[in-house]
mmCIF file of C-alpha atoms in Angstrom:
data_model
loop_
_atom_site.group_PDB
_atom_site.id
_atom_site.type_symbol
_atom_site.label_atom_id
_atom_site.label_comp_id
_atom_site.label_asym_id
_atom_site.label_seq_id
_atom_site.Cartn_x
_atom_site.Cartn_y
_atom_site.Cartn_z
ATOM 1 C CA UNK T 1 110.296 94.965 116.926
ATOM 2 C CA UNK T 2 107.814 97.494 118.097
ATOM 3 C CA UNK T 3 104.957 98.320 115.674
ATOM 4 C CA UNK T 4 102.685 101.284 116.064
ATOM 5 C CA UNK T 5 99.341 101.098 114.150
ATOM 6 C CA UNK T 6 97.429 104.374 113.875
ATOM 7 C CA UNK T 7 93.658 103.905 113.355
ATOM 8 C CA UNK T 8 90.736 106.219 112.647
ATOM 9 C CA UNK T 9 87.174 105.899 113.862
ATOM 10 C CA UNK T 10 84.981 106.789 110.845
ATOM 11 C CA UNK T 11 81.255 106.524 109.919
ATOM 12 C CA UNK T 12 80.325 103.268 108.373
ATOM 13 C CA UNK T 13 80.257 103.524 104.516
ATOM 14 C CA UNK T 14 76.467 103.033 104.452
ATOM 15 C CA UNK T 15 75.820 105.928 106.884
ATOM 16 C CA UNK T 16 73.436 108.686 105.774
ATOM 17 C CA UNK T 17 75.349 111.816 106.566
ATOM 18 C CA UNK T 18 73.818 114.883 108.315
ATOM 19 C CA UNK T 19 75.308 117.871 110.028
ATOM 20 C CA UNK T 20 74.519 119.925 113.122
ATOM 21 C CA UNK T 21 75.680 123.157 114.839
ATOM 22 C CA UNK T 22 74.991 125.258 111.788
ATOM 23 C CA UNK T 23 76.554 122.662 109.460
ATOM 24 C CA UNK T 24 79.943 122.683 111.294
ATOM 25 C CA UNK T 25 79.832 119.192 112.899
ATOM 26 C CA UNK T 26 78.786 115.717 111.885
ATOM 27 C CA UNK T 27 75.535 114.727 113.512
ATOM 28 C CA UNK T 28 76.548 111.488 115.260
ATOM 29 C CA UNK T 29 73.057 110.469 116.301
ATOM 30 C CA UNK T 30 72.375 106.924 114.996
ATOM 31 C CA UNK T 31 75.744 106.662 113.238
ATOM 32 C CA UNK T 32 77.725 103.370 113.368
ATOM 33 C CA UNK T 33 81.466 103.946 113.574
ATOM 34 C CA UNK T 34 84.057 101.552 112.215
ATOM 35 C CA UNK T 35 87.861 101.321 111.850
ATOM 36 C CA UNK T 36 88.977 103.074 108.726
ATOM 37 C CA UNK T 37 89.161 100.395 106.040
ATOM 38 C CA UNK T 38 92.674 101.261 105.037
ATOM 39 C CA UNK T 39 93.765 101.248 108.681
ATOM 40 C CA UNK T 40 92.271 97.747 108.906
ATOM 41 C CA UNK T 41 94.734 96.610 106.256
ATOM 42 C CA UNK T 42 97.642 98.134 108.202
ATOM 43 C CA UNK T 43 96.540 96.429 111.388
ATOM 44 C CA UNK T 44 96.073 93.084 109.609
ATOM 45 C CA UNK T 45 99.616 93.248 108.242
ATOM 46 C CA UNK T 46 100.969 94.312 111.645
ATOM 47 C CA UNK T 47 99.294 91.246 113.328
ATOM 48 C CA UNK T 48 100.782 88.996 110.690
ATOM 49 C CA UNK T 49 104.276 90.430 111.327
ATOM 50 C CA UNK T 50 103.643 89.919 115.057
ATOM 51 C CA UNK T 51 102.827 86.239 114.421
ATOM 52 C CA UNK T 52 105.884 85.816 112.228
ATOM 53 C CA UNK T 53 108.484 87.748 114.162
ATOM 54 C CA UNK T 54 107.166 88.113 117.735
ATOM 55 C CA UNK T 55 106.816 91.860 117.351
ATOM 56 C CA UNK T 56 104.593 93.886 119.734
ATOM 57 C CA UNK T 57 101.704 95.866 118.226
ATOM 58 C CA UNK T 58 100.281 98.975 119.776
ATOM 59 C CA UNK T 59 97.163 100.704 118.371
ATOM 60 C CA UNK T 60 96.950 104.505 118.555
ATOM 61 C CA UNK T 61 93.793 106.528 117.991
ATOM 62 C CA UNK T 62 93.257 110.292 118.268
ATOM 63 C CA UNK T 63 89.697 110.556 119.321
ATOM 64 C CA UNK T 64 87.143 111.015 122.038
ATOM 65 C CA UNK T 65 85.647 108.379 124.276
ATOM 66 C CA UNK T 66 83.131 107.256 121.781
ATOM 67 C CA UNK T 67 85.971 105.792 119.625
ATOM 68 C CA UNK T 68 86.910 103.159 122.281
ATOM 69 C CA UNK T 69 84.639 100.402 120.835
ATOM 70 C CA UNK T 70 86.672 100.665 117.589
ATOM 71 C CA UNK T 71 89.943 100.471 119.539
ATOM 72 C CA UNK T 72 88.670 97.443 121.509
ATOM 73 C CA UNK T 73 87.944 95.716 118.168
ATOM 74 C CA UNK T 74 91.560 96.393 117.058
ATOM 75 C CA UNK T 75 92.700 94.776 120.315
ATOM 76 C CA UNK T 76 90.450 91.792 119.681
ATOM 77 C CA UNK T 77 92.008 91.325 116.189
ATOM 78 C CA UNK T 78 95.512 90.970 117.740
ATOM 79 C CA UNK T 79 97.040 94.242 118.983
ATOM 80 C CA UNK T 80 98.709 93.963 122.368
ATOM 81 C CA UNK T 81 97.751 97.295 123.795
ATOM 82 C CA UNK T 82 96.285 100.659 122.796
ATOM 83 C CA UNK T 83 96.692 104.442 123.340
ATOM 84 C CA UNK T 84 93.884 106.946 122.832
ATOM 85 C CA UNK T 85 94.773 110.622 122.614
ATOM 86 C CA UNK T 86 91.732 112.330 124.157
ATOM 87 C CA UNK T 87 91.036 114.885 121.515
ATOM 88 C CA UNK T 88 88.757 115.451 118.543
ATOM 89 C CA UNK T 89 90.796 114.747 115.359
ATOM 90 C CA UNK T 90 90.133 118.052 113.704
ATOM 91 C CA UNK T 91 92.810 118.220 110.979
ATOM 92 C CA UNK T 92 95.708 116.295 109.614
ATOM 93 C CA UNK T 93 98.449 118.378 111.179
ATOM 94 C CA UNK T 94 96.917 118.056 114.681
ATOM 95 C CA UNK T 95 96.557 114.337 114.357
ATOM 96 C CA UNK T 96 100.117 113.925 113.029
ATOM 97 C CA UNK T 97 101.411 115.954 115.892
ATOM 98 C CA UNK T 98 99.731 113.630 118.368
ATOM 99 C CA UNK T 99 101.136 110.481 116.644
ATOM 100 C CA UNK T 100 104.656 112.021 116.503
ATOM 101 C CA UNK T 101 104.555 112.816 120.221
ATOM 102 C CA UNK T 102 103.631 109.286 121.158
ATOM 103 C CA UNK T 103 106.215 107.819 118.735
ATOM 104 C CA UNK T 104 108.987 109.976 120.183
ATOM 105 C CA UNK T 105 108.283 108.622 123.706
ATOM 106 C CA UNK T 106 108.212 104.982 122.687
ATOM 107 C CA UNK T 107 110.777 104.520 119.803
ATOM 108 C CA UNK T 108 108.719 102.345 117.466
ATOM 109 C CA UNK T 109 110.503 100.518 114.628
ATOM 110 C CA UNK T 110 107.488 100.729 112.293
ATOM 111 C CA UNK T 111 104.622 103.125 112.183
ATOM 112 C CA UNK T 112 101.717 101.837 110.030
ATOM 113 C CA UNK T 113 98.458 103.533 109.137
ATOM 114 C CA UNK T 114 96.003 103.601 106.243
ATOM 115 C CA UNK T 115 96.903 105.605 103.163
ATOM 116 C CA UNK T 116 93.980 107.860 104.001
ATOM 117 C CA UNK T 117 90.883 108.043 106.191
ATOM 118 C CA UNK T 118 87.581 107.658 104.454
ATOM 119 C CA UNK T 119 85.916 110.650 106.090
ATOM 120 C CA UNK T 120 88.255 113.395 104.839
ATOM 121 C CA UNK T 121 90.370 111.356 102.392
ATOM 122 C CA UNK T 122 93.247 113.776 102.847
ATOM 123 C CA UNK T 123 96.115 111.244 102.670
ATOM 124 C CA UNK T 124 98.410 113.675 104.516
ATOM 125 C CA UNK T 125 98.977 112.258 107.965
ATOM 126 C CA UNK T 126 101.688 109.744 107.187
ATOM 127 C CA UNK T 127 103.802 112.252 105.340
ATOM 128 C CA UNK T 128 103.505 114.840 108.097
ATOM 129 C CA UNK T 129 104.356 112.247 110.739
ATOM 130 C CA UNK T 130 107.484 111.228 108.819
ATOM 131 C CA UNK T 131 108.583 114.872 108.507
ATOM 132 C CA UNK T 132 108.063 115.482 112.244
ATOM 133 C CA UNK T 133 110.040 112.468 113.165
ATOM 134 C CA UNK T 134 112.730 112.800 110.514
ATOM 135 C CA UNK T 135 111.860 109.358 109.110
ATOM 136 C CA UNK T 136 111.155 108.100 105.604
ATOM 137 C CA UNK T 137 107.430 108.007 104.722
ATOM 138 C CA UNK T 138 106.127 105.775 101.926
ATOM 139 C CA UNK T 139 102.583 105.413 100.577
ATOM 140 C CA UNK T 140 100.521 103.707 99.272
ATOM 141 C CA UNK T 141 102.159 100.438 100.302
ATOM 142 C CA UNK T 142 100.608 97.272 98.757
ATOM 143 C CA UNK T 143 103.175 94.701 100.038
ATOM 144 C CA UNK T 144 105.433 94.701 103.094
ATOM 145 C CA UNK T 145 108.007 92.204 104.285
ATOM 146 C CA UNK T 146 110.641 92.706 107.034
ATOM 147 C CA UNK T 147 114.192 91.255 106.744
ATOM 148 C CA UNK T 148 116.146 92.193 109.795
ATOM 149 C CA UNK T 149 116.169 95.992 109.902
ATOM 150 C CA UNK T 150 115.131 96.314 106.269
ATOM 151 C CA UNK T 151 111.620 96.762 104.930
ATOM 152 C CA UNK T 152 110.914 95.319 101.468
ATOM 153 C CA UNK T 153 108.063 97.309 100.014
ATOM 154 C CA UNK T 154 105.856 97.359 96.945
ATOM 155 C CA UNK T 155 103.851 100.499 96.407
ATOM 156 C CA UNK T 156 101.409 101.675 93.792
ATOM 157 C CA UNK T 157 102.490 104.359 91.337
ATOM 158 C CA UNK T 158 100.724 105.795 88.352
ATOM 159 C CA UNK T 159 100.676 103.167 85.657
ATOM 160 C CA UNK T 160 102.376 100.394 87.736
ATOM 161 C CA UNK T 161 104.184 99.307 90.843
ATOM 162 C CA UNK T 162 107.416 100.316 92.459
ATOM 163 C CA UNK T 163 109.605 97.983 94.599
ATOM 164 C CA UNK T 164 111.664 99.652 97.340
ATOM 165 C CA UNK T 165 113.897 98.723 100.322
ATOM 166 C CA UNK T 166 114.207 101.033 103.292
ATOM 167 C CA UNK T 167 115.847 100.762 106.694
ATOM 168 C CA UNK T 168 113.773 100.825 109.869
ATOM 169 C CA UNK T 169 112.415 102.897 111.412
ATOM 170 C CA UNK T 170 109.917 104.350 108.884
ATOM 171 C CA UNK T 171 106.305 105.434 108.335
ATOM 172 C CA UNK T 172 104.033 103.640 105.889
ATOM 173 C CA UNK T 173 100.542 104.387 104.566
ATOM 174 C CA UNK T 174 98.912 101.063 103.584
ATOM 175 C CA UNK T 175 96.304 99.774 101.195
ATOM 176 C CA UNK T 176 94.988 96.511 99.774
ATOM 177 C CA UNK T 177 96.348 93.921 99.020
ATOM 178 C CA UNK T 178 98.971 94.293 101.811
ATOM 179 C CA UNK T 179 96.900 91.775 103.922
ATOM 180 C CA UNK T 180 93.417 90.429 104.215
ATOM 181 C CA UNK T 181 91.092 92.046 106.762
ATOM 182 C CA UNK T 182 90.873 90.039 109.979
ATOM 183 C CA UNK T 183 87.642 89.292 111.851
ATOM 184 C CA UNK T 184 87.993 88.996 115.669
ATOM 185 C CA UNK T 185 87.126 85.609 117.100
ATOM 186 C CA UNK T 186 85.376 85.048 120.377
ATOM 187 C CA UNK T 187 88.660 84.497 122.313
ATOM 188 C CA UNK T 188 89.991 87.710 120.888
ATOM 189 C CA UNK T 189 86.905 89.631 121.919
ATOM 190 C CA UNK T 190 87.129 88.296 125.427
ATOM 191 C CA UNK T 191 90.796 88.997 125.897
ATOM 192 C CA UNK T 192 90.435 92.469 124.367
ATOM 193 C CA UNK T 193 88.488 93.564 127.424
ATOM 194 C CA UNK T 194 91.498 93.187 129.719
ATOM 195 C CA UNK T 195 94.196 94.524 127.404
ATOM 196 C CA UNK T 196 95.703 97.909 128.361
ATOM 197 C CA UNK T 197 94.030 100.985 126.881
ATOM 198 C CA UNK T 198 95.903 104.126 127.969
ATOM 199 C CA UNK T 199 94.228 107.534 127.681
ATOM 200 C CA UNK T 200 96.563 110.556 127.385
ATOM 201 C CA UNK T 201 95.837 114.212 126.848
ATOM 202 C CA UNK T 202 96.873 115.910 123.641
ATOM 203 C CA UNK T 203 100.287 117.413 123.208
ATOM 204 C CA UNK T 204 101.682 120.369 121.122
ATOM 205 C CA UNK T 205 100.046 123.396 119.591
ATOM 206 C CA UNK T 206 96.501 124.470 119.440
ATOM 207 C CA UNK T 207 94.343 123.315 116.563
ATOM 208 C CA UNK T 208 95.286 125.370 113.523
ATOM 209 C CA UNK T 209 92.067 125.011 111.561
ATOM 210 C CA UNK T 210 88.325 125.383 112.124
ATOM 211 C CA UNK T 211 85.416 124.284 109.937
ATOM 212 C CA UNK T 212 83.429 127.051 108.336
ATOM 213 C CA UNK T 213 80.665 124.724 107.136
ATOM 214 C CA UNK T 214 80.052 121.350 105.546
ATOM 215 C CA UNK T 215 77.769 120.814 102.496
ATOM 216 C CA UNK T 216 76.137 117.713 101.201
ATOM 217 C CA UNK T 217 76.732 116.949 97.467
ATOM 218 C CA UNK T 218 73.968 118.014 95.115
ATOM 219 C CA UNK T 219 71.211 115.353 94.741
ATOM 220 C CA UNK T 220 71.321 113.273 91.612
ATOM 221 C CA UNK T 221 69.195 114.447 88.742
ATOM 222 C CA UNK T 222 66.512 112.483 87.026
ATOM 223 C CA UNK T 223 67.567 109.858 84.489
ATOM 224 C CA UNK T 224 66.375 109.998 80.902
ATOM 225 C CA UNK T 225 66.287 106.786 78.894
ATOM 226 C CA UNK T 226 66.974 107.236 75.232
ATOM 227 C CA UNK T 227 66.143 104.332 72.794
ATOM 228 C CA UNK T 228 69.232 102.861 71.133
ATOM 229 C CA UNK T 229 68.051 103.912 67.662
ATOM 230 C CA UNK T 230 67.839 107.673 68.673
ATOM 231 C CA UNK T 231 71.521 108.565 68.724
ATOM 232 C CA UNK T 232 70.872 112.092 67.393
ATOM 233 C CA UNK T 233 68.478 112.798 70.329
ATOM 234 C CA UNK T 234 71.150 111.580 72.763
ATOM 235 C CA UNK T 235 73.797 113.696 71.218
ATOM 236 C CA UNK T 236 71.532 116.731 71.337
ATOM 237 C CA UNK T 237 70.747 116.253 75.012
ATOM 238 C CA UNK T 238 74.357 115.807 75.868
ATOM 239 C CA UNK T 239 75.052 119.126 74.131
ATOM 240 C CA UNK T 240 72.225 121.190 75.363
ATOM 241 C CA UNK T 241 71.279 119.798 78.791
ATOM 242 C CA UNK T 242 74.265 117.929 80.154
ATOM 243 C CA UNK T 243 76.636 120.264 78.263
ATOM 244 C CA UNK T 244 79.424 117.694 78.253
ATOM 245 C CA UNK T 245 80.077 117.918 74.524
#
């Protein structure tokens, strides 16, 4: 079985965000980048399936050269090789197009990725990839087992869970608790240095969207503490200042 795990390189969740170029680009100065947390779950489950079934695991990232430390970490965790599409991941359609192009060349049995990235939180890529490849796409997947050519899946739905079976190949968007995050050990870090990392140029159409501008959210307002015995004052403030009632 051949597994493709698509990962994003995103700012650490503690990063203080700032923009440059007239608020059209993220200012990367001093920013620490990590693997998208939901992609980490996908990778962890892929490595578990590799250990159980002998599958091969390839990591794919659409990104520029500064994303390679993130890719090497994925190799240290247990992926066998990696591919980097040398392009800025500007929108979901462009990224999906690159993933689909790589998948068509290599005939993967299972394509895993996070349910969404934590920078744009679009949650669109897995669905677009499935459409481009003519494959089923299921998300968000909380549990995954493989029995022959059948995937047994539990996914989250509003108000509960849904259990499904689907034939391989297919595309899955993953989330916790599909697996526990894995931390690379020293041996993994050392071997990751020599594992293949292939860089390819982007395929397909030109980028279809451009960023007009980014804006930071409004700063939080001051907090007013109202004594517990002044309920009428609280209600008045909620009505006249917060205007939520």
